[in-house]
Coordinates of C-alpha atoms and ligand atoms in Angstrom, one line a residue:
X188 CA -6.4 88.8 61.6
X189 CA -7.7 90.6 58.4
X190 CA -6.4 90.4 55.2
X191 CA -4.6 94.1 54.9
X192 CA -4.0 93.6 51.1
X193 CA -7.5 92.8 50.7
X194 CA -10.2 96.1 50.6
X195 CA -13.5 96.1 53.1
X196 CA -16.4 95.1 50.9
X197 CA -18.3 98.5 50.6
X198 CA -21.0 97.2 47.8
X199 CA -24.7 97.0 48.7
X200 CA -25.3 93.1 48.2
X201 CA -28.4 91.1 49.2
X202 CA -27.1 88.3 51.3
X203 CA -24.4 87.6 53.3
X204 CA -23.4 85.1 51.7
X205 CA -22.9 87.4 48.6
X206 CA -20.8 89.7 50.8
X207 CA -18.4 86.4 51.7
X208 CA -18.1 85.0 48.3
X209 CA -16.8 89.1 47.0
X210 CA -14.3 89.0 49.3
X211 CA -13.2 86.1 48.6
X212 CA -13.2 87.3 45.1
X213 CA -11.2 90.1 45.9
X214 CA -8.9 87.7 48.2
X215 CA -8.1 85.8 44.8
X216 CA -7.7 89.0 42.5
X217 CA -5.3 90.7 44.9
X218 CA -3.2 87.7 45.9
X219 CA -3.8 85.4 42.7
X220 CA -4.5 87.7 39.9
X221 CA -3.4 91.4 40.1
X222 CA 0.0 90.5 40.7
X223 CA 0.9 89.0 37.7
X224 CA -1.4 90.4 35.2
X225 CA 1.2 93.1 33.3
X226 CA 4.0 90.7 33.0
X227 CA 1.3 87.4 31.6
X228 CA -0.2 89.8 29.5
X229 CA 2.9 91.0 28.1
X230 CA 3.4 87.5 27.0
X231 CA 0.6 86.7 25.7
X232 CA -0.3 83.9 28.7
X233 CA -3.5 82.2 29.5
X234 CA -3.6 81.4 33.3
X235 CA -5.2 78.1 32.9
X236 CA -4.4 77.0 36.3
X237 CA -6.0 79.8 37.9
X238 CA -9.4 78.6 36.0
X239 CA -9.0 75.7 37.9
X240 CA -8.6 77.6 41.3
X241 CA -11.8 79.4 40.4
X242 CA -13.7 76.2 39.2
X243 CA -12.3 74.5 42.6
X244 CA -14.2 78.3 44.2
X245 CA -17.3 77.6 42.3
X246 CA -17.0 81.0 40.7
X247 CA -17.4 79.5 37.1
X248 CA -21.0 78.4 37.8
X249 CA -22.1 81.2 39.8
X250 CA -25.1 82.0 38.1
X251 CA -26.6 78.4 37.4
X252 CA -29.0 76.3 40.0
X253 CA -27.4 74.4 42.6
X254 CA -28.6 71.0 41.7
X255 CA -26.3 71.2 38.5
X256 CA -23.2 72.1 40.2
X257 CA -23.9 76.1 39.7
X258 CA -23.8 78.9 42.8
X259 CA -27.2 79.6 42.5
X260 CA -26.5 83.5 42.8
X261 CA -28.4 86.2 41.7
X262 CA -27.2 87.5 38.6
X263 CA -26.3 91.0 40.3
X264 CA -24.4 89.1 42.8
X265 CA -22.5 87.0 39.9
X266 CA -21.6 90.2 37.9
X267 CA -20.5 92.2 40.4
X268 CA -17.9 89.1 41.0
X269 CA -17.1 89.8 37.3
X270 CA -16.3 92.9 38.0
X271 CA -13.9 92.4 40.9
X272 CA -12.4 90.1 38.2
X273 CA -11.9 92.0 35.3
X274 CA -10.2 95.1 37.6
X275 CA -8.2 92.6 38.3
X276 CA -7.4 91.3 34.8
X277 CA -9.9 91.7 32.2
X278 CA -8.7 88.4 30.7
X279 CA -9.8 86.5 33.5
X280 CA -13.0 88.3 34.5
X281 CA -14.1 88.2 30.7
X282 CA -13.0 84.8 30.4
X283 CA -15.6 83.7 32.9
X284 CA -18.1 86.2 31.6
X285 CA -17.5 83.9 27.8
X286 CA -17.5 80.6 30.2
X287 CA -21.0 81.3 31.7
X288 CA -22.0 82.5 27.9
X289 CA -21.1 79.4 27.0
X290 CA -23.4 77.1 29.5
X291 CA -26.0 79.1 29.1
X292 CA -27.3 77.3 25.7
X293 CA -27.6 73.7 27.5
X294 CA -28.4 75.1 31.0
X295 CA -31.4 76.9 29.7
X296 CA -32.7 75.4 26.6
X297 CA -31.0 71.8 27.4
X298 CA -33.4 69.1 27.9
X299 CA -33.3 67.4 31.8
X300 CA -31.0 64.4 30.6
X301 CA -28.4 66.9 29.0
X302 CA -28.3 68.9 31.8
X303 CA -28.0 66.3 34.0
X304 CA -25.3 64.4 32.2
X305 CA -23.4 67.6 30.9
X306 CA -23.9 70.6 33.6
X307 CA -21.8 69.1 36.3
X308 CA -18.6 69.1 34.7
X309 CA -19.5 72.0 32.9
X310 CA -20.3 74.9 36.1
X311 CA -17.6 73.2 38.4
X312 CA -15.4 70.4 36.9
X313 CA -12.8 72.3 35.6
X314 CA -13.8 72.5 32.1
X315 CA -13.3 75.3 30.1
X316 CA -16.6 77.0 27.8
X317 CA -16.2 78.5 24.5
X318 CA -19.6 80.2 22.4
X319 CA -19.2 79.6 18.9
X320 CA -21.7 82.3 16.9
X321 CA -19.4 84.5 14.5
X322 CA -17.8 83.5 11.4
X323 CA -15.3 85.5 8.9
X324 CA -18.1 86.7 6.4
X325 CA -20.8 86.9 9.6
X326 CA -20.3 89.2 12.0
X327 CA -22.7 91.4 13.1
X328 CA -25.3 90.1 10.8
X329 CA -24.9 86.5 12.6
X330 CA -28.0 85.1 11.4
X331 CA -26.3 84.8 8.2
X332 CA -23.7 82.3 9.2
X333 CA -22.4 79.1 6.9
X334 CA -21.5 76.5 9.3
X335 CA -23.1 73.6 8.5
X336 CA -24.5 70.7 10.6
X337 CA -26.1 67.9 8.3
X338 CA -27.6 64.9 9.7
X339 CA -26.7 61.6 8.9
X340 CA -28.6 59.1 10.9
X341 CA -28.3 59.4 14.8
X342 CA -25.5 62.0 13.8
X343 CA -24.8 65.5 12.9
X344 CA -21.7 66.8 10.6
X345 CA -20.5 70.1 11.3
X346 CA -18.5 71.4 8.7
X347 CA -17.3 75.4 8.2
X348 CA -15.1 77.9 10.1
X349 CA -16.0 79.5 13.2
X350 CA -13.9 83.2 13.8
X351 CA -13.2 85.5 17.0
X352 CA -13.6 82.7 19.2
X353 CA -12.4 83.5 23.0
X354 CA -10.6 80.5 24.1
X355 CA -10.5 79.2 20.8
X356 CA -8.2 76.2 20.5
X357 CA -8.3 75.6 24.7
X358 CA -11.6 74.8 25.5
X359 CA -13.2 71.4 26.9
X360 CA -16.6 72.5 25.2
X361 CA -17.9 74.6 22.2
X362 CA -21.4 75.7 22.0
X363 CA -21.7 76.0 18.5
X364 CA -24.3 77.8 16.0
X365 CA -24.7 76.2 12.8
X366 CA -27.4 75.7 9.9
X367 CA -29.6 73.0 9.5
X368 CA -32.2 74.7 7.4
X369 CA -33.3 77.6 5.1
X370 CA -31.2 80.8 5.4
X371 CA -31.8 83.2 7.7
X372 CA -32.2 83.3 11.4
X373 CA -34.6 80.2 11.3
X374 CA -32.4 77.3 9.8
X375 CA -29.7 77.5 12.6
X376 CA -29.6 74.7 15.2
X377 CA -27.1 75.1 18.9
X378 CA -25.0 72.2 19.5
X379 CA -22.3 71.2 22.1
X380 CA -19.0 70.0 20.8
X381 CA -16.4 68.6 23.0
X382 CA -13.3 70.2 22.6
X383 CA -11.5 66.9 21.3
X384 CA -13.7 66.2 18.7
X385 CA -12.2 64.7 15.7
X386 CA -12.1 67.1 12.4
X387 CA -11.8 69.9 15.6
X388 CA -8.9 71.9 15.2
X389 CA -8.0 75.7 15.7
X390 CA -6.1 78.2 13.7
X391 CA -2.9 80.1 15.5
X392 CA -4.7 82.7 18.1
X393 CA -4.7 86.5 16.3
X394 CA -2.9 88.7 17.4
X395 CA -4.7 91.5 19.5
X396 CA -3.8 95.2 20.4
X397 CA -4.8 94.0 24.4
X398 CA -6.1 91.0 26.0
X399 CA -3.4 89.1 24.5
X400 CA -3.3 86.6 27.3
X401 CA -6.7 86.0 26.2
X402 CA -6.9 83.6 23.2
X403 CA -8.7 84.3 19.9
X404 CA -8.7 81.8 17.0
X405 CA -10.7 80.5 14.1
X406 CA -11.9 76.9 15.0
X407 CA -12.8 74.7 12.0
X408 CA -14.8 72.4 11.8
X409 CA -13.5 69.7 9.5
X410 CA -16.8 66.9 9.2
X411 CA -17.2 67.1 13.2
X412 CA -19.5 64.1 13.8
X413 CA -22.2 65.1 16.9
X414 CA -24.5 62.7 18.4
X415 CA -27.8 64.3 18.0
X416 CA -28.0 63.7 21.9
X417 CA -25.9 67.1 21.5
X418 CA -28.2 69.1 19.8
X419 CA -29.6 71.9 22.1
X420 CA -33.1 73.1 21.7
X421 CA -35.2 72.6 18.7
X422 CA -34.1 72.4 14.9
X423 CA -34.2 75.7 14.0
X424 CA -34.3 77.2 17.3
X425 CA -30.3 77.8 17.5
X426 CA -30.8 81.7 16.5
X427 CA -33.0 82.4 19.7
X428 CA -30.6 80.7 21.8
X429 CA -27.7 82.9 20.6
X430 CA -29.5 85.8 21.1
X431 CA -31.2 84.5 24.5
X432 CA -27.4 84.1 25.9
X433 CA -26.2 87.3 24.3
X434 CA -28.5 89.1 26.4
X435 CA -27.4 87.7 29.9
X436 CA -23.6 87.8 28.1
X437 CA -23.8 91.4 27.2
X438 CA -24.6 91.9 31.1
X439 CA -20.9 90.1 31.8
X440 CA -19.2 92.4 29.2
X441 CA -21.3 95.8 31.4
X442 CA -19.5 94.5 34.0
X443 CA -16.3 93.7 33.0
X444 CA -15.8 97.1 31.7
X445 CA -17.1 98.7 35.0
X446 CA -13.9 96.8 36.6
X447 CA -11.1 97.8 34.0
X448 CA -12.5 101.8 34.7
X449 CA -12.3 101.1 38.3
X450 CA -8.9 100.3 38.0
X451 CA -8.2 102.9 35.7
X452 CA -9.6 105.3 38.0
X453 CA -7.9 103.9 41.0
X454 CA -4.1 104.4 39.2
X455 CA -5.4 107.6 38.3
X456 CA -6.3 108.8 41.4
X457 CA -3.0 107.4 43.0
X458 CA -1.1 108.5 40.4
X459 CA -2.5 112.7 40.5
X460 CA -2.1 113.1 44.6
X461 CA 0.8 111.8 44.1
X462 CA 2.4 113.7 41.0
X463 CA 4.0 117.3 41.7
X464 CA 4.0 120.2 39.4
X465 CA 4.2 123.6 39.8
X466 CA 4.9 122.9 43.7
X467 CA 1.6 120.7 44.6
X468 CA 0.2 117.8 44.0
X469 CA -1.4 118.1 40.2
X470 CA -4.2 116.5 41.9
X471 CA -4.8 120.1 43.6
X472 CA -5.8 121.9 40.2
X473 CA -9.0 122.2 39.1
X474 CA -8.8 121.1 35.6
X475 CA -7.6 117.7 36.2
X476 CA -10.3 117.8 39.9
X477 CA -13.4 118.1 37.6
X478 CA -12.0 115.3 34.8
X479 CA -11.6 112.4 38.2
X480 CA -14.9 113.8 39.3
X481 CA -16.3 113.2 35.6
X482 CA -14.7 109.3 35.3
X483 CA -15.9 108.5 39.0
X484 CA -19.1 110.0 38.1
X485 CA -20.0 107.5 35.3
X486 CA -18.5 104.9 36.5
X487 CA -21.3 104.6 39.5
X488 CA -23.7 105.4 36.6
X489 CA -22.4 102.6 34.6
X490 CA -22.5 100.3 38.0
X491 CA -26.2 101.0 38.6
X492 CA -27.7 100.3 34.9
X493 CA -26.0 97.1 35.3
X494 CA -26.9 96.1 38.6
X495 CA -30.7 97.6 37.6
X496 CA -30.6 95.4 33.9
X497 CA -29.9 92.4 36.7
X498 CA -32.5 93.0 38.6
X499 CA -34.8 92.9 36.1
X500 CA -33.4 89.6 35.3
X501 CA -33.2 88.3 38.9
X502 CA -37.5 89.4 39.0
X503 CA -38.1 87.2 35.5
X504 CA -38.5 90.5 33.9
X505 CA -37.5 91.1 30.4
X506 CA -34.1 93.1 30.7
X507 CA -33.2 93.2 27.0
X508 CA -33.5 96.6 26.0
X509 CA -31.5 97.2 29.2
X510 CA -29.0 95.0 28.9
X511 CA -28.1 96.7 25.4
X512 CA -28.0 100.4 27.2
X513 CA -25.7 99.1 29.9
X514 CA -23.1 97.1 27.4
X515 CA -23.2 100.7 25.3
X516 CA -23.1 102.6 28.1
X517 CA -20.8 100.6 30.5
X518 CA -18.1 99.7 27.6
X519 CA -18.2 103.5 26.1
X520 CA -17.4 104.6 29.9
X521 CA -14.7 102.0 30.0
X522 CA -13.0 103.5 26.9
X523 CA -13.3 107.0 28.0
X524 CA -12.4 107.0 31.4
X525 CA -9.3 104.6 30.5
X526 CA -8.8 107.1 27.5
X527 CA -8.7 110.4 30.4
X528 CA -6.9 108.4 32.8
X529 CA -3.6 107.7 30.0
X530 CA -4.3 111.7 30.5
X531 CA -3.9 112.3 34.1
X532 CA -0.5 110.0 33.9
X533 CA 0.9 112.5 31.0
X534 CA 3.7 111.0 29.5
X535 CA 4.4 107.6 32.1
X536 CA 0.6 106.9 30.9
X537 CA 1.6 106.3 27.6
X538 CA 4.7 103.7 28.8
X539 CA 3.8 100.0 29.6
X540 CA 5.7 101.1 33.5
X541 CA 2.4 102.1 34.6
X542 CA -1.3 99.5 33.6
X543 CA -3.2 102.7 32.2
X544 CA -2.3 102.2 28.7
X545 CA -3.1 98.5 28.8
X546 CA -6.5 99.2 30.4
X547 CA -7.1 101.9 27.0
X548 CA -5.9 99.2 24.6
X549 CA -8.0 96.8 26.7
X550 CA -11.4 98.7 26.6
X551 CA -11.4 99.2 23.1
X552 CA -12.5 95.7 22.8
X553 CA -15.7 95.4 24.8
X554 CA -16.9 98.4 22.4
X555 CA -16.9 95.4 19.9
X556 CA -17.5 91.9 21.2
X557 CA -21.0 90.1 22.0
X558 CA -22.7 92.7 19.4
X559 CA -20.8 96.5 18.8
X560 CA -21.9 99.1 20.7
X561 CA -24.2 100.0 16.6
X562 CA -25.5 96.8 17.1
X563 CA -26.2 97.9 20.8
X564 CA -28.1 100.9 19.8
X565 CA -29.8 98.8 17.0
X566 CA -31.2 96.6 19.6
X567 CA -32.3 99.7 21.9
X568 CA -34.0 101.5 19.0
X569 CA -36.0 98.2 17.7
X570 CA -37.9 98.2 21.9
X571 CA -38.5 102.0 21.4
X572 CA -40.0 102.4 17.5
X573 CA -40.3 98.6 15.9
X574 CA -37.9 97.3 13.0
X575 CA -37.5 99.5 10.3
X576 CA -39.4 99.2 7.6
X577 CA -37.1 98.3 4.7
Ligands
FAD145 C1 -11.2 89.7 21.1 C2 -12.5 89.3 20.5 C3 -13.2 88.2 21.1 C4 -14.3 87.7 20.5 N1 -14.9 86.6 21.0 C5 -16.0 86.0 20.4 C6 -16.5 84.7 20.8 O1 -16.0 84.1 21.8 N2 -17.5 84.2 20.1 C7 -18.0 84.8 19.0 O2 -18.9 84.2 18.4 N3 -17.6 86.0 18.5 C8 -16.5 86.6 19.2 N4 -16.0 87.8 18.8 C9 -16.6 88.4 17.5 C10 -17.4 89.7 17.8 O3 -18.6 89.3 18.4 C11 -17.5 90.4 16.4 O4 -16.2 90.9 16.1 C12 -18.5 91.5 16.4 O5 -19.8 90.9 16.5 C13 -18.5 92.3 15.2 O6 -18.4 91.5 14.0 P1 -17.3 91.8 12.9 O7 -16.0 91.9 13.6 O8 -17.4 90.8 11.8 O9 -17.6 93.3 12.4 P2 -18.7 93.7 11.3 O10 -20.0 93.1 11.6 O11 -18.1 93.5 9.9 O12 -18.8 95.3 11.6 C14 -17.8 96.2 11.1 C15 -18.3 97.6 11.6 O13 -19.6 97.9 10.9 C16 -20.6 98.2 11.9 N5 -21.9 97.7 11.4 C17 -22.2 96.5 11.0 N6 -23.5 96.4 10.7 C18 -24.0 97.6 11.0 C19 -25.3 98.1 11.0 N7 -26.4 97.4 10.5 N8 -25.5 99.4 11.4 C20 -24.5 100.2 11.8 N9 -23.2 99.7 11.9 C21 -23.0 98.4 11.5 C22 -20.1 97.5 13.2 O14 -20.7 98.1 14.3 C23 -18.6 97.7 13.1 O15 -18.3 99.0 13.5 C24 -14.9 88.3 19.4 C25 -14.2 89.4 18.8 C26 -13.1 89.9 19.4 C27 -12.4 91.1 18.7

């Protein structure tokens, strides 16, 4: 008997396969996730158990090679999982976008030993990924960061204070960015830190305006001693590797704010045939007819320059430049569409009795992380006309 709770798969995928691993995506969003998302985001709760479900899935390794314990799927296959995540919850969806952003570093620049020795447990044993770039004084201008990793024999010490970090304080693993040389983008080495590293420790999470279920702390770094069998990459070479997994990062984050505008869309939708005035449906007048028509409308445009950015990647093209116009593009759609859809509610969309106004308070943030949507545009205008000249 189908699963009547669960909706038909109606997205063009390239295998089979693919099409068996969304539904059981959407399966575990509509039984395991959806469910409970208001009431653990109202209190600020991480589902760490259902991280295990999804490791025990193999949905936290979706994108990696097989012979490491990863899914081997295409990356338009892996982010449109995201997406049926983040609809879901965007705390879970994004927390396996910052998982896979996390793995990246090792699984790509690691040498064959580390992956070997580390991958495993990393894609599908349960662990839990944190990526460790920005820092209270470095934000946007990253390659300016102060954490320090100074070797002492066979060792590194990391000292310094990491900020923003998504599962700060809960992770198994840190991928950490600190310098080893001169300033600037070119004295920064990548390192992975197990979570229980001594001289680890994490600040109380801040507290956020959405995606409170979602932790957020500083984590200092307090003389953190790492084997230099845990550097990844070259000396030096930590800067590119940021910006390397930023790239297939700022894909997740596309996606992720695809599936919160979805859902946003959805409620709206329900919500306006619903909803009387004036004797009919509201959803019968014109005015509020053209605004769902405008929402659905870039939503599928947002959905396409992903999937096309991942493509591109899936072809060992250069995808960029098009990764930056589909996190602008797919995170500014996110905050207008949940923005119109408080709209279409009136006044229940501005009460927590209906998950609009969580959606708007939880869009605002993918506007900001893995590079702001300046930075975005930044990145765009540096493929089409150089760096500027100053
Ligand atoms: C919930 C959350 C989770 C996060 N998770 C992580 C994580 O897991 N790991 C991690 O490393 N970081 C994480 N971050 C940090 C995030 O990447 C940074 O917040 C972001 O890069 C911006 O840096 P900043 O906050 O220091 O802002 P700033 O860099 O100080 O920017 C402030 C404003 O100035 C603008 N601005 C800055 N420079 C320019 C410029 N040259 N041109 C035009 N405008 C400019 C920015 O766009 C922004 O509007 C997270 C942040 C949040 C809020």
């Amino acid at each position: 008997m189908p699963d009547r709770t669960v909706p038909p798969v109606d997205r063009q995928l390239p295998s089979d396969e693919a099409r068996d691993l969304i539904s059981l995506v959407r399966g575990i969003a509509a039984r395991e996730i959806a469910p409970h998302a208001a009431e653990a985001e109202e209190a600020g709760r991480f589902p760490r158990e259902l991280f295990s479900l999804l490791s025990r899935a193999g949905l936290l390794g979706l994108p990696y090679g097989v012979e490491h314990g990863g899914g081997d799927q295409p990356y338009e296959v892996y982010l449109q999982v995201l997406e049926e995540l983040a609809a879901a919850r965007l705390t879970v969806g994004l927390g396996v976008s910052v998982h896979s952003l996390s793995c990246h570093a090792l699984a790509t620049f690691g040498t064959k030993q580390q992956r070997i020795e580390h991958l495993p447990a990393m894609l599908g044993g349960g662990l839990l990924g944190a990526y460790c770039l920005s820092e209270p004084t470095s934000g946007s201008d990253a390659a300016s960061l102060r954490t320090k990793a100074v070797r002492d024999g066979e060792e590194w010490v990391l000292t310094g204070t990491k900020a923003w970090i998504t599962h700060g304080g809960i992770a198994d693993f840190y991928t950490v960015m600190a310098r080893t040389g001169v300033e600037g983008p070119r004295g920064i080495t990548a390192f992975l830190v197990p979570g229980d590293a001594p001289g680890l420790s994490a600040a109380a999470p801040e507290r956020k305006m959405g995606m409170k279920g979602s932790p957020t702390a500083q984590v200092h770094f307090d003389g953190v001693r790492v084997p230099d069998e845990r550097r990844i990459g070259e000396e030096g070479q930590g800067f590119a590797i940021a910006l390397s997994a930023l790239d297939s990062g700022r894909l997740g984050i596309a996606a992720c704010a695809i599936g919160v505008a979805q859902a946003a869309l959805d409620e709206a939708v329900a919500y306006a045939t619903g909803r009387q005035q004036f004797g009919r449906p509201i959803s019968d007048f014109q005015g509020l007819r053209f605004l769902l028509a405008d929402m659905a409308t870039q939503i599928e445009a947002g959905r396409a320059l992903y999937l096309a950015a991942a493509r591109l990647r899936d072809a060992g093209l250069p995808f960029s430049r098009q990764a930056a116009m589909a996190k602008l593009h797919c995170t500014d759609t996110a905050m207008k569409v949940t923005t119109d859809a408080v709209q279409v509610l009136g006044g229940y969309g501005y009460t927590a009795d209906f998950p609009v106004e969580r959606y708007m308070r939880e869009a605002k943030v993918l506007q900001i992380v893995e590079g702001t949507n300046q930075i975005q545009r930044m990145v765009i205008a540096r493929h089409l006309v150089g760096q500027d000249s100053r």
